XYZ file of C-alpha atoms in Angstrom:
738
model
C -54.252 -138.946 -19.608
C -58.012 -140.383 -20.239
C -58.801 -140.802 -23.934
C -62.042 -141.250 -25.932
C -61.403 -144.325 -27.933
C -64.688 -144.380 -29.789
C -64.092 -147.439 -31.969
C -61.951 -149.396 -29.610
C -64.677 -151.898 -28.976
C -65.907 -152.299 -32.603
C -64.136 -154.499 -34.862
C -62.289 -153.262 -38.049
C -64.425 -153.559 -41.186
C -63.309 -152.819 -44.613
C -64.702 -149.716 -46.379
C -67.648 -150.703 -49.003
C -65.921 -150.572 -52.454
C -66.578 -147.534 -54.621
C -68.850 -147.589 -57.468
C -67.180 -148.857 -60.347
C -64.266 -150.304 -58.746
C -63.121 -153.864 -58.400
C -60.858 -153.767 -55.325
C -58.039 -156.164 -54.878
C -58.683 -158.659 -51.960
C -56.453 -158.433 -49.132
C -56.430 -162.523 -48.784
C -56.817 -164.184 -52.023
C -57.741 -167.330 -50.205
C -61.605 -167.052 -49.724
C -63.366 -169.912 -47.563
C -66.177 -171.864 -49.370
C -69.641 -171.033 -47.899
C -70.895 -173.590 -45.476
C -73.783 -175.350 -46.387
C -76.965 -175.484 -44.152
C -77.484 -178.360 -41.634
C -80.024 -179.463 -39.440
C -79.704 -179.615 -35.697
C -79.037 -183.159 -35.494
C -76.257 -182.925 -38.289
C -74.904 -179.791 -36.773
C -74.445 -181.284 -33.321
C -72.701 -184.491 -34.883
C -70.475 -182.217 -36.903
C -69.849 -180.092 -33.935
C -68.917 -183.449 -31.793
C -66.704 -184.599 -34.449
C -64.621 -181.523 -35.197
C -64.111 -180.926 -31.474
C -63.440 -184.454 -30.187
C -59.636 -185.273 -29.316
C -58.530 -187.986 -26.830
C -56.858 -185.459 -24.782
C -59.213 -182.780 -25.034
C -62.769 -184.739 -25.897
C -66.186 -183.238 -26.535
C -68.255 -182.966 -23.238
C -70.640 -185.581 -24.710
C -68.062 -187.920 -24.787
C -67.724 -187.760 -20.899
C -71.251 -188.896 -20.726
C -70.989 -191.706 -23.072
C -67.913 -193.044 -21.548
C -69.875 -192.824 -18.196
C -72.738 -194.877 -19.542
C -70.702 -197.392 -21.072
C -68.707 -197.665 -17.666
C -71.688 -198.006 -15.430
C -73.211 -200.774 -17.753
C -70.219 -202.807 -17.736
C -69.630 -202.510 -14.032
C -73.393 -203.302 -13.290
C -73.097 -206.226 -15.562
C -69.981 -207.479 -13.854
C -71.375 -207.010 -10.433
C -74.671 -208.924 -11.328
C -72.488 -211.923 -12.663
C -70.631 -211.890 -9.498
C -73.922 -211.498 -7.346
C -72.466 -208.095 -5.856
C -75.363 -206.743 -3.365
C -77.051 -203.721 -4.776
C -76.114 -201.354 -2.081
C -72.407 -201.597 -2.635
C -73.368 -199.693 -6.111
C -74.796 -196.856 -4.064
C -71.734 -196.960 -1.886
C -69.513 -196.755 -4.876
C -71.450 -193.811 -6.206
C -71.597 -192.034 -3.072
C -67.813 -192.259 -2.704
C -67.273 -190.889 -6.159
C -69.265 -188.143 -5.463
C -67.646 -186.978 -2.422
C -64.260 -187.563 -4.430
C -65.493 -185.188 -7.105
C -66.687 -182.681 -4.742
C -63.673 -182.708 -2.664
C -61.254 -182.208 -5.834
C -63.622 -179.687 -7.096
C -63.449 -177.515 -3.657
C -59.835 -177.793 -3.834
C -59.827 -175.984 -7.273
C -62.145 -173.543 -5.897
C -65.132 -174.331 -8.425
C -68.185 -172.582 -7.770
C -71.292 -174.413 -6.240
C -73.352 -175.112 -9.352
C -70.217 -176.835 -10.855
C -69.643 -179.159 -7.659
C -73.425 -180.006 -7.869
C -72.797 -181.030 -11.446
C -70.045 -183.091 -10.394
C -71.610 -184.873 -7.639
C -74.737 -185.863 -9.827
C -72.564 -187.124 -12.509
C -71.513 -189.843 -9.830
C -74.652 -190.460 -7.965
C -77.076 -190.787 -10.801
C -75.325 -193.877 -12.468
C -74.955 -195.334 -8.815
C -78.392 -195.141 -8.501
C -79.226 -196.840 -11.691
C -76.749 -199.430 -11.068
C -78.020 -200.256 -7.452
C -81.882 -200.320 -8.550
C -80.735 -202.570 -11.592
C -78.737 -204.817 -9.098
C -81.428 -205.023 -6.685
C -84.154 -205.969 -9.013
C -81.794 -208.239 -11.080
C -82.659 -206.459 -14.080
C -79.290 -205.156 -15.423
C -79.912 -206.325 -18.993
C -83.676 -205.694 -19.036
C -85.512 -203.455 -21.515
C -86.463 -200.682 -19.059
C -83.002 -200.710 -17.258
C -81.223 -200.201 -20.771
C -83.904 -197.635 -21.637
C -83.385 -195.484 -18.551
C -79.737 -195.427 -18.947
C -79.699 -194.516 -22.390
C -82.413 -191.663 -21.917
C -80.228 -190.593 -18.786
C -77.036 -190.572 -21.095
C -78.693 -188.470 -23.600
C -79.990 -186.209 -21.288
C -76.465 -185.722 -19.543
C -74.768 -185.570 -22.963
C -76.948 -182.474 -23.812
C -76.293 -180.730 -20.628
C -72.773 -181.267 -21.097
C -72.765 -179.962 -24.662
C -74.472 -176.973 -23.572
C -72.374 -176.481 -20.551
C -69.274 -176.926 -22.641
C -70.473 -174.221 -25.239
C -71.169 -171.955 -22.351
C -67.814 -172.233 -21.254
C -66.265 -171.889 -24.434
C -68.260 -168.678 -25.259
C -67.116 -167.428 -21.772
C -63.554 -168.160 -22.453
C -63.525 -166.652 -25.993
C -65.327 -163.389 -24.604
C -62.774 -163.184 -21.899
C -59.759 -163.520 -24.407
C -61.499 -160.875 -26.495
C -61.726 -158.520 -23.789
C -58.512 -158.955 -22.799
C -57.205 -158.645 -26.452
C -59.370 -155.406 -26.634
C -57.766 -153.986 -23.420
C -54.203 -154.955 -24.823
C -55.323 -153.182 -27.904
C -56.313 -149.924 -26.124
C -53.514 -150.101 -24.099
C -51.363 -150.125 -27.385
C -53.503 -147.423 -28.940
C -52.769 -145.215 -25.795
C -49.403 -145.759 -26.092
C -49.169 -144.993 -29.831
C -51.454 -141.817 -29.292
C -49.323 -140.775 -26.471
C -46.059 -140.976 -28.727
C -47.646 -139.339 -31.571
C -48.886 -136.204 -29.156
C -45.427 -135.868 -27.950
C -44.136 -136.321 -31.729
C -46.614 -133.727 -33.092
C -45.637 -131.040 -30.162
C -42.100 -131.781 -30.774
C -41.798 -131.196 -34.360
C -44.762 -128.780 -35.177
C -44.891 -127.039 -31.786
C -48.860 -127.825 -31.669
C -50.085 -129.851 -28.669
C -53.006 -131.947 -29.980
C -54.926 -134.524 -27.606
C -55.547 -137.646 -29.849
C -59.010 -139.044 -29.165
C -58.798 -142.173 -31.425
C -56.632 -144.261 -33.265
C -58.021 -146.455 -36.240
C -55.880 -149.146 -37.907
C -56.422 -149.483 -41.772
C -57.965 -152.737 -43.028
C -55.149 -153.440 -44.972
C -52.907 -153.168 -41.957
C -50.520 -150.924 -43.658
C -51.008 -148.074 -41.305
C -53.522 -146.013 -39.171
C -55.275 -142.670 -38.698
C -55.015 -140.250 -35.860
C -57.880 -138.252 -34.914
C -56.976 -135.476 -32.671
C -58.472 -132.576 -31.255
C -56.426 -129.130 -31.758
C -55.494 -126.912 -28.629
C -57.018 -123.799 -28.271
C -55.243 -120.515 -29.524
C -55.996 -120.516 -32.788
C -54.084 -123.459 -34.311
C -55.157 -125.129 -37.516
C -54.472 -128.581 -39.169
C -52.631 -126.636 -41.908
C -50.006 -126.040 -39.305
C -49.495 -129.308 -38.760
C -49.650 -130.208 -42.809
C -46.498 -128.043 -43.153
C -44.339 -130.188 -41.335
C -45.576 -133.738 -42.636
C -42.124 -134.540 -43.747
C -40.507 -133.886 -40.607
C -43.204 -136.160 -38.803
C -42.301 -138.987 -40.986
C -38.568 -138.512 -40.414
C -39.344 -138.341 -36.676
C -41.175 -141.389 -36.732
C -38.424 -143.233 -38.711
C -40.981 -144.365 -41.410
C -39.905 -146.542 -44.106
C -39.302 -145.087 -47.648
C -42.371 -144.707 -49.367
C -44.512 -144.418 -46.124
C -45.879 -140.723 -45.353
C -47.954 -138.638 -43.033
C -50.888 -137.030 -44.668
C -52.911 -134.388 -42.994
C -56.508 -133.216 -43.598
C -59.397 -131.225 -41.746
C -61.311 -133.436 -39.282
C -64.897 -133.304 -38.382
C -64.755 -129.627 -37.255
C -62.419 -126.705 -37.251
C -60.757 -127.780 -34.004
C -60.118 -131.233 -35.246
C -57.473 -132.923 -37.308
C -56.774 -136.308 -39.018
C -53.232 -137.680 -39.763
C -53.128 -140.685 -41.977
C -49.790 -142.616 -41.169
C -48.610 -145.284 -43.581
C -46.041 -147.919 -42.123
C -46.035 -150.160 -44.989
C -45.391 -149.066 -48.328
C -48.712 -150.568 -50.255
C -48.246 -148.315 -53.490
C -45.485 -150.533 -55.225
C -47.790 -153.263 -56.276
C -50.093 -153.094 -59.530
C -54.063 -153.017 -59.431
C -56.160 -153.655 -62.391
C -59.765 -152.797 -63.045
C -61.477 -155.517 -64.902
C -65.038 -154.450 -64.220
C -66.925 -152.948 -67.474
C -70.613 -152.841 -66.024
C -72.446 -149.776 -66.564
C -72.074 -146.653 -64.328
C -73.421 -142.929 -64.173
C -71.771 -139.832 -64.054
C -73.909 -138.890 -61.026
C -71.602 -141.245 -58.841
C -67.774 -141.021 -58.166
C -65.854 -142.950 -60.222
C -62.754 -145.083 -58.802
C -59.503 -144.651 -60.297
C -57.307 -146.610 -57.873
C -56.859 -147.517 -54.273
C -55.366 -145.105 -51.582
C -52.868 -146.361 -49.086
C -55.443 -147.235 -46.475
C -56.861 -149.517 -48.956
C -60.172 -147.256 -49.698
C -60.793 -146.247 -53.221
C -59.581 -143.083 -54.789
C -62.582 -141.466 -56.476
C -63.376 -138.467 -58.620
C -66.693 -137.095 -59.690
C -66.847 -135.297 -62.989
C -70.513 -134.380 -62.498
C -70.088 -131.116 -61.867
C -66.255 -130.542 -61.190
C -63.614 -130.091 -63.954
C -60.275 -131.954 -63.632
C -56.575 -131.704 -64.620
C -53.762 -134.486 -64.585
C -50.089 -133.613 -64.543
C -47.475 -136.130 -64.780
C -43.753 -136.191 -66.694
C -43.036 -138.773 -69.052
C -43.085 -142.474 -67.705
C -44.787 -141.485 -64.598
C -48.110 -143.199 -65.734
C -49.901 -140.102 -66.731
C -51.357 -141.605 -69.991
C -52.284 -144.991 -68.222
C -54.275 -142.970 -65.519
C -55.799 -140.820 -68.260
C -56.952 -144.307 -70.062
C -58.236 -145.596 -66.620
C -60.509 -142.226 -66.406
C -61.424 -142.968 -69.839
C -62.339 -146.184 -69.097
C -64.631 -145.214 -66.258
C -66.326 -142.295 -68.304
C -67.046 -144.788 -71.220
C -68.902 -146.948 -68.678
C -71.377 -144.242 -67.854
C -74.592 -144.815 -69.580
C -75.284 -140.961 -69.371
C -72.006 -139.633 -70.599
C -70.342 -138.816 -73.721
C -66.793 -138.753 -74.200
C -64.966 -136.093 -76.599
C -61.224 -136.453 -76.963
C -58.798 -133.906 -78.339
C -55.257 -135.302 -78.935
C -53.086 -133.432 -81.448
C -50.089 -135.911 -80.796
C -51.203 -137.991 -83.259
C -54.562 -139.736 -81.936
C -52.788 -142.482 -79.752
C -55.087 -141.693 -76.915
C -58.153 -142.113 -79.011
C -57.231 -144.680 -81.339
C -57.584 -147.771 -79.051
C -60.995 -146.677 -78.282
C -62.154 -146.233 -81.931
C -60.457 -149.365 -83.418
C -62.917 -152.017 -82.420
C -65.599 -149.846 -84.264
C -63.488 -149.442 -87.231
C -62.703 -153.242 -87.527
C -66.388 -154.003 -87.076
C -66.425 -155.703 -83.744
C -68.449 -152.938 -82.036
C -71.759 -151.365 -83.084
C -70.513 -147.821 -82.505
C -66.955 -146.131 -80.940
C -66.645 -145.908 -77.484
C -66.034 -142.157 -77.632
C -68.229 -139.890 -79.135
C -65.814 -137.348 -80.988
C -62.004 -137.316 -81.475
C -60.227 -134.292 -82.770
C -56.796 -134.942 -83.828
C -56.208 -131.786 -85.632
C -56.131 -127.819 -84.666
C -59.314 -127.508 -87.082
C -61.429 -130.453 -85.680
C -60.631 -129.263 -81.817
C -61.975 -125.889 -82.925
C -65.063 -127.155 -84.654
C -65.265 -129.642 -81.269
C -65.005 -126.622 -78.488
C -67.000 -124.311 -80.620
C -69.855 -126.952 -80.669
C -69.368 -127.472 -77.021
C -70.184 -123.535 -76.752
C -73.342 -123.697 -78.511
C -74.465 -126.304 -76.669
C -73.697 -124.571 -73.285
C -75.306 -121.527 -74.407
C -78.455 -123.456 -76.115
C -78.873 -126.155 -73.257
C -80.483 -124.010 -70.568
C -83.237 -122.284 -72.338
C -84.138 -125.711 -74.293
C -84.357 -127.544 -70.982
C -85.968 -125.104 -68.642
C -88.887 -127.539 -67.930
C -86.730 -130.378 -67.053
C -84.838 -128.149 -64.432
C -87.885 -127.299 -63.079
C -89.262 -130.524 -62.848
C -86.117 -131.534 -61.069
C -86.151 -128.415 -58.754
C -82.825 -127.710 -59.867
C -80.814 -125.009 -61.413
C -78.469 -127.322 -63.348
C -79.823 -129.605 -66.175
C -80.319 -133.248 -64.901
C -78.355 -135.427 -66.914
C -79.266 -139.063 -68.192
C -79.187 -141.414 -71.262
C -81.554 -139.115 -73.129
C -79.561 -135.950 -71.920
C -76.022 -137.095 -71.473
C -73.102 -135.182 -70.039
C -70.366 -134.037 -72.252
C -66.798 -134.440 -70.892
C -64.089 -133.081 -73.070
C -60.541 -134.898 -72.606
C -57.737 -132.875 -73.705
C -54.260 -134.590 -73.959
C -51.107 -132.490 -73.917
C -52.797 -129.160 -73.462
C -49.711 -127.333 -74.203
C -49.906 -128.578 -77.928
C -53.456 -126.626 -78.215
C -53.221 -123.044 -79.765
C -54.102 -120.316 -77.413
C -57.369 -119.405 -78.887
C -58.798 -122.978 -78.404
C -57.439 -122.790 -74.954
C -59.459 -119.827 -74.284
C -62.422 -121.326 -75.314
C -61.744 -124.441 -73.120
C -61.548 -122.128 -70.340
C -64.849 -120.574 -71.297
C -66.324 -124.109 -71.401
C -64.733 -124.432 -67.633
C -66.375 -121.568 -66.742
C -69.722 -121.681 -68.137
C -70.635 -125.237 -68.703
C -71.257 -126.879 -65.442
C -74.946 -126.014 -65.488
C -75.441 -127.254 -68.915
C -73.298 -130.501 -68.335
C -70.236 -129.899 -70.362
C -67.127 -130.542 -68.472
C -63.467 -130.587 -69.138
C -60.375 -132.692 -67.991
C -57.106 -131.209 -69.466
C -53.631 -133.107 -69.148
C -50.324 -131.690 -69.024
C -46.617 -133.092 -69.074
C -45.639 -130.449 -66.160
C -47.247 -128.260 -63.582
C -45.947 -124.964 -64.531
C -47.824 -121.826 -66.122
C -46.160 -122.590 -69.502
C -47.456 -126.078 -69.577
C -51.215 -125.956 -67.674
C -52.552 -122.426 -68.098
C -53.695 -120.700 -64.933
C -57.351 -120.390 -66.206
C -57.416 -124.051 -66.678
C -55.878 -124.872 -63.444
C -57.830 -122.556 -61.159
C -61.206 -123.732 -62.410
C -60.341 -127.760 -61.574
C -61.663 -128.884 -58.397
C -60.218 -132.344 -59.116
C -56.267 -132.094 -59.589
C -54.190 -135.329 -60.151
C -50.463 -135.124 -59.764
C -48.637 -138.184 -61.068
C -44.785 -138.680 -60.365
C -42.598 -135.829 -60.740
C -38.958 -135.203 -60.029
C -39.586 -131.572 -58.537
C -41.657 -131.034 -55.398
C -42.371 -127.494 -56.685
C -44.554 -128.550 -59.470
C -46.728 -130.500 -57.179
C -47.180 -127.623 -54.977
C -47.865 -125.295 -57.900
C -50.640 -127.712 -58.881
C -52.031 -128.233 -55.391
C -51.015 -125.172 -53.409
C -47.678 -124.760 -51.165
C -49.598 -125.082 -47.990
C -49.579 -129.024 -48.226
C -45.878 -128.828 -48.589
C -45.976 -132.230 -50.576
C -43.128 -134.613 -50.901
C -42.685 -136.453 -54.276
C -40.907 -139.172 -52.752
C -44.343 -140.399 -50.897
C -45.120 -141.544 -54.560
C -42.075 -142.719 -56.186
C -43.488 -145.646 -58.565
C -44.647 -145.453 -61.833
C -48.547 -144.818 -61.554
C -48.471 -143.450 -58.351
C -49.712 -140.061 -57.562
C -51.515 -137.328 -55.489
C -55.333 -136.639 -55.927
C -57.197 -133.719 -54.613
C -60.676 -134.269 -55.269
C -62.166 -131.629 -53.254
C -61.889 -127.817 -53.063
C -58.327 -126.909 -52.472
C -58.186 -125.891 -48.760
C -60.931 -128.016 -47.725
C -59.078 -131.191 -48.242
C -55.372 -132.603 -49.003
C -53.911 -134.347 -51.597
C -54.063 -138.175 -51.089
C -51.375 -140.586 -52.292
C -52.835 -143.147 -54.429
C -51.700 -145.995 -57.054
C -53.734 -146.015 -60.397
C -55.289 -148.808 -62.012
C -53.134 -150.453 -64.586
C -55.098 -150.008 -67.935
C -53.370 -151.759 -70.636
C -54.130 -151.773 -74.332
C -56.029 -155.466 -74.057
C -58.294 -153.939 -71.374
C -58.914 -150.814 -73.264
C -60.047 -153.050 -76.274
C -62.371 -155.006 -74.157
C -63.695 -152.204 -72.443
C -64.489 -150.498 -76.002
C -66.096 -153.752 -77.010
C -68.132 -153.997 -73.754
C -69.479 -150.539 -73.672
C -70.528 -150.032 -77.038
C -74.065 -151.435 -76.638
C -74.806 -148.802 -74.277
C -73.524 -145.723 -75.243
C -75.861 -142.884 -75.425
C -76.985 -140.524 -78.355
C -76.316 -136.615 -78.133
C -79.859 -135.354 -77.820
C -81.299 -133.821 -80.643
C -81.426 -130.184 -79.080
C -77.670 -130.519 -78.623
C -76.950 -131.809 -82.339
C -79.067 -129.177 -83.296
C -76.898 -126.730 -81.430
C -73.851 -128.146 -82.533
C -75.070 -127.885 -86.307
C -74.632 -124.210 -86.035
C -71.148 -124.517 -86.481
C -70.387 -123.895 -90.130
C -68.021 -126.176 -91.886
C -67.528 -126.102 -95.485
C -68.705 -129.210 -97.207
C -69.880 -131.265 -94.051
C -71.821 -131.043 -91.003
C -70.076 -130.183 -87.847
C -71.449 -133.096 -85.593
C -73.284 -135.503 -87.901
C -70.100 -135.776 -89.968
C -67.408 -135.870 -87.454
C -66.063 -139.576 -88.255
C -66.120 -138.792 -91.926
C -63.431 -136.045 -91.138
C -61.919 -137.914 -88.225
C -61.381 -141.496 -89.324
C -58.810 -140.774 -91.960
C -56.694 -139.195 -89.213
C -56.714 -141.865 -87.325
C -56.196 -144.796 -89.697
C -53.812 -144.193 -92.307
C -54.602 -147.617 -93.808
C -58.036 -147.783 -95.472
C -60.690 -149.088 -93.153
C -63.901 -150.738 -94.002
C -66.321 -150.590 -91.289
C -68.116 -154.122 -91.390
C -71.526 -154.277 -89.857
C -71.590 -156.052 -86.713
C -75.547 -156.764 -87.079
C -76.528 -154.098 -84.759
C -77.881 -150.977 -86.457
C -77.127 -147.910 -85.073
C -78.504 -145.191 -87.240
C -77.069 -141.526 -87.233
C -79.577 -139.104 -85.664
C -80.797 -136.725 -87.996
C -80.082 -132.974 -87.826
C -83.182 -131.330 -87.047
C -82.179 -127.629 -88.434
C -81.159 -126.207 -91.682
C -77.489 -125.925 -92.388
C -76.356 -122.464 -90.567
C -75.275 -119.767 -92.845
C -72.444 -120.469 -94.824
C -72.487 -124.161 -94.595
C -73.275 -125.923 -97.851
C -73.102 -129.764 -98.826
C -70.769 -129.731 -101.534
C -70.730 -126.677 -103.800
C -68.143 -124.741 -105.796
C -66.829 -122.941 -102.822
C -68.104 -119.550 -103.629
C -68.675 -119.044 -99.595
C -65.355 -120.432 -98.690
C -64.480 -117.179 -96.655
C -67.233 -118.392 -94.258
C -65.602 -121.755 -93.188
C -65.960 -120.697 -89.767
C -67.856 -117.925 -87.854
C -65.781 -114.968 -86.640
C -64.018 -115.655 -83.287
C -63.294 -112.601 -81.007
C -59.736 -111.626 -80.826
C -58.747 -114.178 -83.734
C -56.274 -113.044 -86.177
C -55.912 -113.430 -90.020
C -52.995 -115.900 -89.686
C -54.641 -117.964 -87.306
C -58.031 -118.048 -89.365
C -55.844 -119.023 -92.528
C -54.218 -121.528 -90.697
C -57.295 -123.208 -89.656
C -58.537 -122.855 -93.273
C -55.644 -124.349 -94.772
C -55.840 -127.442 -92.246
C -59.603 -128.106 -93.037
C -59.257 -127.459 -96.935
C -56.306 -129.675 -97.157
C -58.303 -132.622 -95.621
C -61.584 -131.890 -97.484
C -60.192 -131.043 -100.693
C -62.344 -134.078 -102.486
C -65.387 -133.121 -100.645
C -65.171 -129.619 -101.429
C -64.583 -130.120 -105.132
C -61.925 -127.473 -105.492
C -57.960 -127.282 -104.950
C -56.029 -125.179 -102.674
C -55.445 -122.290 -105.150
C -59.048 -121.884 -105.978
C -60.194 -122.057 -102.315
C -57.486 -119.545 -101.759
C -58.630 -117.211 -104.389
C -62.023 -117.069 -102.674
C -60.379 -115.376 -99.611
C -60.073 -111.456 -99.608
C -56.158 -111.363 -99.589
C -56.111 -108.143 -97.759
C -59.154 -107.734 -95.367
C -59.532 -104.615 -93.568
C -61.757 -104.742 -90.314
C -64.887 -102.973 -91.035
C -64.737 -101.047 -87.808
C -61.176 -99.544 -88.945
C -63.064 -98.258 -92.256
C -66.064 -96.863 -90.460
C -63.552 -95.115 -87.843
C -61.699 -93.403 -90.560
C -64.862 -92.442 -92.591
C -66.052 -90.953 -89.502
C -62.734 -89.148 -88.683
C -62.312 -87.778 -92.051
C -65.994 -86.233 -91.905
C -64.839 -84.474 -88.609
C -61.981 -82.745 -90.026
C -59.324 -85.462 -89.816
C -59.326 -85.744 -85.971
C -61.854 -87.073 -83.642
C -62.413 -87.488 -79.671
C -63.087 -91.259 -78.809
C -66.176 -90.057 -77.476
C -67.658 -88.615 -80.330
C -66.615 -91.389 -82.633
C -68.499 -94.078 -80.399
C -71.524 -91.608 -80.861
C -71.320 -91.755 -84.581
C -70.677 -95.384 -84.485
C -73.203 -96.284 -81.881
C -70.778 -97.989 -79.741
C -69.804 -98.071 -76.062
C -66.594 -95.634 -75.884
C -64.643 -98.256 -73.773
C -65.336 -101.191 -76.017
C -64.590 -98.785 -79.002
C -61.138 -98.008 -77.683
C -60.336 -101.218 -76.865
C -61.171 -102.734 -80.177
C -59.453 -99.910 -82.332
C -56.428 -100.122 -80.083
C -56.134 -103.753 -80.710
C -56.745 -103.490 -84.584
C -53.708 -100.981 -84.586
C -51.442 -103.223 -82.446
C -52.240 -106.152 -84.674
C -50.552 -104.308 -87.472
C -47.758 -102.600 -85.530
C -49.207 -99.016 -85.770
C -48.477 -96.707 -82.839
C -50.909 -93.903 -81.831
C -49.705 -90.371 -82.589
C -48.590 -89.628 -79.243
C -48.155 -91.676 -76.061
C -51.226 -90.780 -74.284
C -53.225 -90.764 -77.435
C -54.889 -87.312 -76.834
C -56.262 -84.965 -79.424
C -56.802 -81.351 -79.457
C -60.151 -80.230 -80.914
C -60.420 -76.554 -80.426
C -59.721 -76.021 -76.562
C -60.633 -79.387 -75.559
C -57.903 -81.951 -75.063
C -59.316 -85.603 -75.012
C -58.208 -89.056 -76.128
C -58.869 -89.685 -79.830
C -57.673 -90.610 -83.213
C -56.292 -88.969 -86.267
C -57.372 -90.217 -89.639
C -53.641 -90.219 -90.630
C -53.075 -93.100 -87.736
C -56.135 -95.029 -89.185
C -55.247 -94.682 -92.670
C -51.719 -96.045 -91.807
C -53.421 -99.145 -90.269
C -55.680 -99.639 -93.281
C -52.616 -99.753 -95.420
C -50.675 -102.145 -93.243
C -53.807 -104.461 -93.255
C -53.800 -104.371 -96.955
C -50.248 -105.133 -97.220
C -50.642 -108.124 -95.280
C -49.000 -107.023 -92.371
C -51.041 -108.295 -89.489
C -49.013 -110.019 -86.765
C -49.925 -113.190 -85.100
C -51.519 -112.855 -81.666
């Protein structure tokens, strides 16, 4: 079978390291650079390095011949040997050399060279003996010149021979490698057909730079076969090939719909730890390396426009992988990292500690939320920024000819990192989903983590918007298949070690999850990174600060006073921030506080601690209030009893009261359409909102269909008695938690 081995004659070159990566060298022993030398020095070094008694340098032959010729001529002159005898000796030597060369089937130019090597010394000796001038200046000078010429020629000829021999050896090695690749390709063609019933044609076999596997580039047969038909049987292919434990076959699309790539690992390269000790500046516009793949290339993610999810069970290396991503994010000069960690702040504390101890001019992360209340402030500020950034930066987008805001150090992207999303209340999860849906153009993205890849741990709305999916070690293949999709048939045994996982960094269906080993990021490296990146951490742009300030928080400003609220939750012991000599002023808030926001005060408007949230319940609002108020009692200047007294203990939704008034004015019953007309609302919206208010207090409609007869017309509507029952339930505090 004839094959197209497109890279057969090209040497294997390791891929260039991805931005932000410090790849572990394959061979730690690096040869020192050779200093530059002149031509004479290079020739002398070459001669001395290649000389050997059994295999001397070609120039040594000329030197030996010159010495022998001078010695023989001196002896002949002392013995008064006639000059013609030297000519006869040279001729006989030339004849013998040519005869020996002919016996070895040497080409004509080499026979001529051998004959000259005898005739020229014979001619010199004959002339020197006949003129009795063996030791004269001209005789020694001509001998030296001839020796130099022959030595130079011999060196050139020797190098040419060596190059030809090396080229012949390389050609033989390439032919042998091509033969091995042909045999390997034929074996895998048969294996793929045997296991998957798909008869591919392998057009290239490329070895990996790490010598731990190879990649098969194959053409699919006609008839509608796709790469997914092979991907479903990767475990069977690995078993049929008798691959070692920890090695696998990974399949992804080729350069066209009729091509497929199979990555076959033959050596388990994921068992070793790798570290990332590079803290130089990066940009969110470029991919970020998070660890090496099996083939030695870098596993990279790009959070510029995509959201991500990271899943891994306890002791899988999930937290370490998340800290590796945090390290790469804080290195970006055009990115602010906001973190939500409701499990005690363990994720964020190492990034803030150098700042708290006075060893860094600012925290490596820009905002930390360790409570439900602070998390809600953060995500609501992000939503305000999303809604306001695009109108504010229209000119910037127009100048870049882009419908997405170009980010930079003066206008940084915001990446919200959420640890253990299962601990996040549903109403905040809904807002995170809204950020994932709408924040791409405004430069606000999310990265959410979960302990398990199930719908109760990882909400579907979050997962479906995540183009970057990372699954660390798990015990159940079903969870990985839920995360990445069942079409890949991922085998969890392919990533059996702590810190190993699978990365899908493209659109699901267009790429395949690839096994990788995440960089090991220990606490010492986090501390070093937090100190290193602090000087170039960007500020939130003034427009976004103003937008974030719209979130009303009693006693403090939502964004500008974030550390005042957060530091006591991160560090239980008193923390004194010692100046480091670098002044980092807090950017001023350019707008007046939003309605309901005061700096101090008596708490008269405490009921406006937060703006209303669609779909929120009274219990959720009270819980948020208690969380924030308990933490900020000193700044509010009131106690919890006073604060709670400022809340209406039995609030009745305004819509419910208005609906009751309109219904009673209509005789105690009213159709939904007529009620909507009186309240200037859309009928569908009115029905949805009223029904939700009734359900929240457990009030049922007057009948199963909700129909009301008024005269001869029977249409959906409401009775005053039903609405009055709901109002009484609200006043009695009967609202249920959503």
